[in-house]
PDB file of C-alpha atoms in Angstrom:
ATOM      1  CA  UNK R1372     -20.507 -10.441  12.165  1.00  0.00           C
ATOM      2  CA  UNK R1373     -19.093 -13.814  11.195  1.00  0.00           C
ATOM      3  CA  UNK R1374     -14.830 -13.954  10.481  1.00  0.00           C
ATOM      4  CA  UNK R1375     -15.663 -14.345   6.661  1.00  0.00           C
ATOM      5  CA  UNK R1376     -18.158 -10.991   6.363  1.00  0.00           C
ATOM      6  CA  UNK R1377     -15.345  -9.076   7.953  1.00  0.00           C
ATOM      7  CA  UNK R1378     -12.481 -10.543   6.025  1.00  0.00           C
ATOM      8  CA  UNK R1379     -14.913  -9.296   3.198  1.00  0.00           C
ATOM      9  CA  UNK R1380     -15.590  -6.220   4.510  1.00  0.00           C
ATOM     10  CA  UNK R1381     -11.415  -5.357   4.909  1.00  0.00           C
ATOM     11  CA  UNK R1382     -10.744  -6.561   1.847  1.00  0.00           C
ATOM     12  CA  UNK R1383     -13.450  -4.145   0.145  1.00  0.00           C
ATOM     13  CA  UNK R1384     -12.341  -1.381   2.355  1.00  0.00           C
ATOM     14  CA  UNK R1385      -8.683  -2.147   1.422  1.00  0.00           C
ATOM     15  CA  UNK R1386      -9.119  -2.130  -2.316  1.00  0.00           C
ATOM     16  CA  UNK R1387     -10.744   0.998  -1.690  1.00  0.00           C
ATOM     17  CA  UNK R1388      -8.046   2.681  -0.142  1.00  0.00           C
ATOM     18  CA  UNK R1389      -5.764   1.223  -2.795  1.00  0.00           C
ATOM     19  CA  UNK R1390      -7.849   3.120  -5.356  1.00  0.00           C
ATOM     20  CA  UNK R1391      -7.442   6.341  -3.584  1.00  0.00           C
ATOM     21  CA  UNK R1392      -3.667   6.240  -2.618  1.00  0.00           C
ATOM     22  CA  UNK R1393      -3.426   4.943  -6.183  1.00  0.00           C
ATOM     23  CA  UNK R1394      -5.076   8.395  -7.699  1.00  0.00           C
ATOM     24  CA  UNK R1395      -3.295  10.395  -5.017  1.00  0.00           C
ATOM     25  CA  UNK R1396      -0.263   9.240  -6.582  1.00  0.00           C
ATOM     26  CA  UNK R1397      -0.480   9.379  -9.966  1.00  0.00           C
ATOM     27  CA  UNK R1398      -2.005  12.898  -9.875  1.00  0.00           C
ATOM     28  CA  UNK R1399       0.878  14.637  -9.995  1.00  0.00           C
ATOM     29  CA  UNK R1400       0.295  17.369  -7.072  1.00  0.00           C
ATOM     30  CA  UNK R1401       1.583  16.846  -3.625  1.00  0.00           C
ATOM     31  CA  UNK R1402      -0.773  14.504  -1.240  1.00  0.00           C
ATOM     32  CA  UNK R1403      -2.362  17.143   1.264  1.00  0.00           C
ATOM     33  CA  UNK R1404      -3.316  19.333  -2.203  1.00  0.00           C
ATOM     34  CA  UNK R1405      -4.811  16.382  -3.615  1.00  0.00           C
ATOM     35  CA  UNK R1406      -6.495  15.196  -0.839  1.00  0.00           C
ATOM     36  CA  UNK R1407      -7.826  18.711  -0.074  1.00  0.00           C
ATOM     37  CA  UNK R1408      -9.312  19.109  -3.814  1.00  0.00           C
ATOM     38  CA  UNK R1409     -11.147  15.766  -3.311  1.00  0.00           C
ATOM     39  CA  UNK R1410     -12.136  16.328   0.498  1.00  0.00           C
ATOM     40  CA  UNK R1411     -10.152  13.219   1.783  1.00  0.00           C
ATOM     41  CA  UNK R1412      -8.950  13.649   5.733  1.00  0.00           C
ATOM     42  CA  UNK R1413      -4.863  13.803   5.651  1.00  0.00           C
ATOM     43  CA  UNK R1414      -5.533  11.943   8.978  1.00  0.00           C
ATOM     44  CA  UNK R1415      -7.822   9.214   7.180  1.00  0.00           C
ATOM     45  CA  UNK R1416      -5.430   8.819   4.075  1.00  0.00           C
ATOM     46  CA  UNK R1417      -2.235   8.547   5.816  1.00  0.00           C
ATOM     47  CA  UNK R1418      -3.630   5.924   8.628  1.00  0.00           C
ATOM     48  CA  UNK R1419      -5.014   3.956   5.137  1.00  0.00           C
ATOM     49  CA  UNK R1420      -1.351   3.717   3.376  1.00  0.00           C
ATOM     50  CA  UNK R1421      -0.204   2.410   7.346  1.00  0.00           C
ATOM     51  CA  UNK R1422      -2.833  -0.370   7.234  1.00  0.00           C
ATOM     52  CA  UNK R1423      -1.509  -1.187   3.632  1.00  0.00           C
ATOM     53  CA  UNK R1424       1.909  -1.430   4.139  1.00  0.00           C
ATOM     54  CA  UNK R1425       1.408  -3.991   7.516  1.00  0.00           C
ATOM     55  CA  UNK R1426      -1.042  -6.370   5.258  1.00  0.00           C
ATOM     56  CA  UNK R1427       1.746  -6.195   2.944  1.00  0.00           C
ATOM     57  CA  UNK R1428       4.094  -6.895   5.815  1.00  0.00           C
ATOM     58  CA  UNK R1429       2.318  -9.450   7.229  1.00  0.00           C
ATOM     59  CA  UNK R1430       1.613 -11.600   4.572  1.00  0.00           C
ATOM     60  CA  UNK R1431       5.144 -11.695   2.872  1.00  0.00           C
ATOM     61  CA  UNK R1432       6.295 -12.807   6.636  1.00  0.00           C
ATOM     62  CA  UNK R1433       3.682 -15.302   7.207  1.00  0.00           C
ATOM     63  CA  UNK R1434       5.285 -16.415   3.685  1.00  0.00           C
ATOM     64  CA  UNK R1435       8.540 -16.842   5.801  1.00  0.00           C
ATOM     65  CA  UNK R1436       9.995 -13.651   3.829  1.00  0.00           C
ATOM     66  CA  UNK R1437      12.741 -11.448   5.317  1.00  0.00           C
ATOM     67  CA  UNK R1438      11.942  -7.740   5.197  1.00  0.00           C
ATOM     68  CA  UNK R1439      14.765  -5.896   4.844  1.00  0.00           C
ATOM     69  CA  UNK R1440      13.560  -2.154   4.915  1.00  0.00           C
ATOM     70  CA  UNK R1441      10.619  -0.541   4.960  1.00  0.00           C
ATOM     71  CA  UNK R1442      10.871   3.697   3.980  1.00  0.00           C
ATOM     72  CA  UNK R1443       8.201   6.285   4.054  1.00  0.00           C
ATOM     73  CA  UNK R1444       7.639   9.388   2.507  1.00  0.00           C
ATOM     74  CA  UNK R1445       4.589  11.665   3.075  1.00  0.00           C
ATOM     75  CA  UNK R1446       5.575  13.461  -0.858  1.00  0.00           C
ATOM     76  CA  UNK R1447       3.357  11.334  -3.635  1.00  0.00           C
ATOM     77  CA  UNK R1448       6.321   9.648  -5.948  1.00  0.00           C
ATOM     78  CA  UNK R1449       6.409  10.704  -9.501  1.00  0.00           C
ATOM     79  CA  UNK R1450       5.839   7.811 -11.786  1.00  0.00           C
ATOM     80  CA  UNK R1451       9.784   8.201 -13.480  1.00  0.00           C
ATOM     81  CA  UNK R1452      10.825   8.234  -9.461  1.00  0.00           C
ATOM     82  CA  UNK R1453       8.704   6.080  -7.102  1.00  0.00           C
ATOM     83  CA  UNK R1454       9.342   5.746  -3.374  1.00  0.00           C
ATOM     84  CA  UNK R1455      10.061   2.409  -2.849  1.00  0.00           C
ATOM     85  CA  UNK R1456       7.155   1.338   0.421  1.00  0.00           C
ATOM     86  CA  UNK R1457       8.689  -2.479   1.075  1.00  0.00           C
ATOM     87  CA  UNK R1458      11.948  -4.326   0.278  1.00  0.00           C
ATOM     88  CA  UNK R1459      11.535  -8.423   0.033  1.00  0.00           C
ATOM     89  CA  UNK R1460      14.429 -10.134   0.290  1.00  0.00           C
ATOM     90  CA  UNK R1461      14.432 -14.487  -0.027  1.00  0.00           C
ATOM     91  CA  UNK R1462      17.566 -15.841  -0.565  1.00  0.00           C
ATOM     92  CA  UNK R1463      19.670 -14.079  -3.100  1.00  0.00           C
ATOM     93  CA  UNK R1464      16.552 -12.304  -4.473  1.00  0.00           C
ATOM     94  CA  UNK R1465      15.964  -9.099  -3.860  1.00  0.00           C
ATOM     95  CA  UNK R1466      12.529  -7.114  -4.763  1.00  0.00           C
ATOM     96  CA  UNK R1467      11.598  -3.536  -4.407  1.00  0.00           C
ATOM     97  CA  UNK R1468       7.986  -2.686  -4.163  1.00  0.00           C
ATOM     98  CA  UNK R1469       7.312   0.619  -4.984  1.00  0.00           C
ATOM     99  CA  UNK R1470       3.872   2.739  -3.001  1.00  0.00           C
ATOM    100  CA  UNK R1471       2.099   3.266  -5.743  1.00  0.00           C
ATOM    101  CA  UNK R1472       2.312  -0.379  -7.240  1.00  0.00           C
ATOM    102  CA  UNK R1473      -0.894  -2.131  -7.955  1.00  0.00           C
ATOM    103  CA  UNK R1474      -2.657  -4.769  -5.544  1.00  0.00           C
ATOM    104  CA  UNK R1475      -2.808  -6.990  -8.267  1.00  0.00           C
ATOM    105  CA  UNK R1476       1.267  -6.968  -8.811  1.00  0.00           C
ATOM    106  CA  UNK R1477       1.905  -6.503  -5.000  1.00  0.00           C
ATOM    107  CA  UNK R1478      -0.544  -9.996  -4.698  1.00  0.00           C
ATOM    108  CA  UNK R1479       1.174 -11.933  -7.635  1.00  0.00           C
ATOM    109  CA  UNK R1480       5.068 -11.185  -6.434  1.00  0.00           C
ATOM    110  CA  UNK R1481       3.944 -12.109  -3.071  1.00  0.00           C
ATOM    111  CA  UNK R1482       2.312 -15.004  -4.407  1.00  0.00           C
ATOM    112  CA  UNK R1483       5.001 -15.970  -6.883  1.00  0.00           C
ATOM    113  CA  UNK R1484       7.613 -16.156  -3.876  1.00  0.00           C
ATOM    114  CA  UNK R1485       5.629 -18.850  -1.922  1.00  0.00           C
TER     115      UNK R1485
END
């Protein structure tokens, strides 16, 4: 499989995930309910939001960004209370990305810093 087919593939696969951890989230019941009503492995879901959060890693620090802290909760965040998944900081700017923000915002912050 050529480098471009697979960058394809991961991309397709990560949007994916997004989607789900996305719906997890917003639901409103805890994670392992949610993922037991819709017949998602814990295992499978968890390992997803890992692989997330490093792309997310890795491309604000190939951007030359300084991460400051990274938390982790297994509990899904209420929307009036997210759990903040990835602090930026550049400079004297500071940004706070919560998990259940959308790809699309997480890609034009990133993008928007570089």
């Amino acid at each position: 499989m050529s480098n471009e087919i697979k960058k394809i593939n991961d991309e397709v696969r990560m949007k994916q995930w997004m989607a789900i951890i996305n719906e997890c989230r917003s639901s409103g019941i805890p994670a392992k309910e949610w993922l037991k009503l819709n017949n998602i492995n814990q295992a499978s879901y968890y390992r997803w939001l890992k692989r997330i959060r490093e792309t997310i890693i890795e491309s604000s620090e190939s951007h030359s960004n300084e991460i400051v802290e990274i938390r982790s909760n297994s509990l899904p965040a209420p929307s009036i209370n997210p759990v903040i998944a990835v602090v930026v900081s550049k400079g004297d700017s500071r940004i706070e990305i919560s998990s259940d923000c959308p790809e699309w915002m997480i890609k034009t912050i990133l993008g928007n810093l570089c």
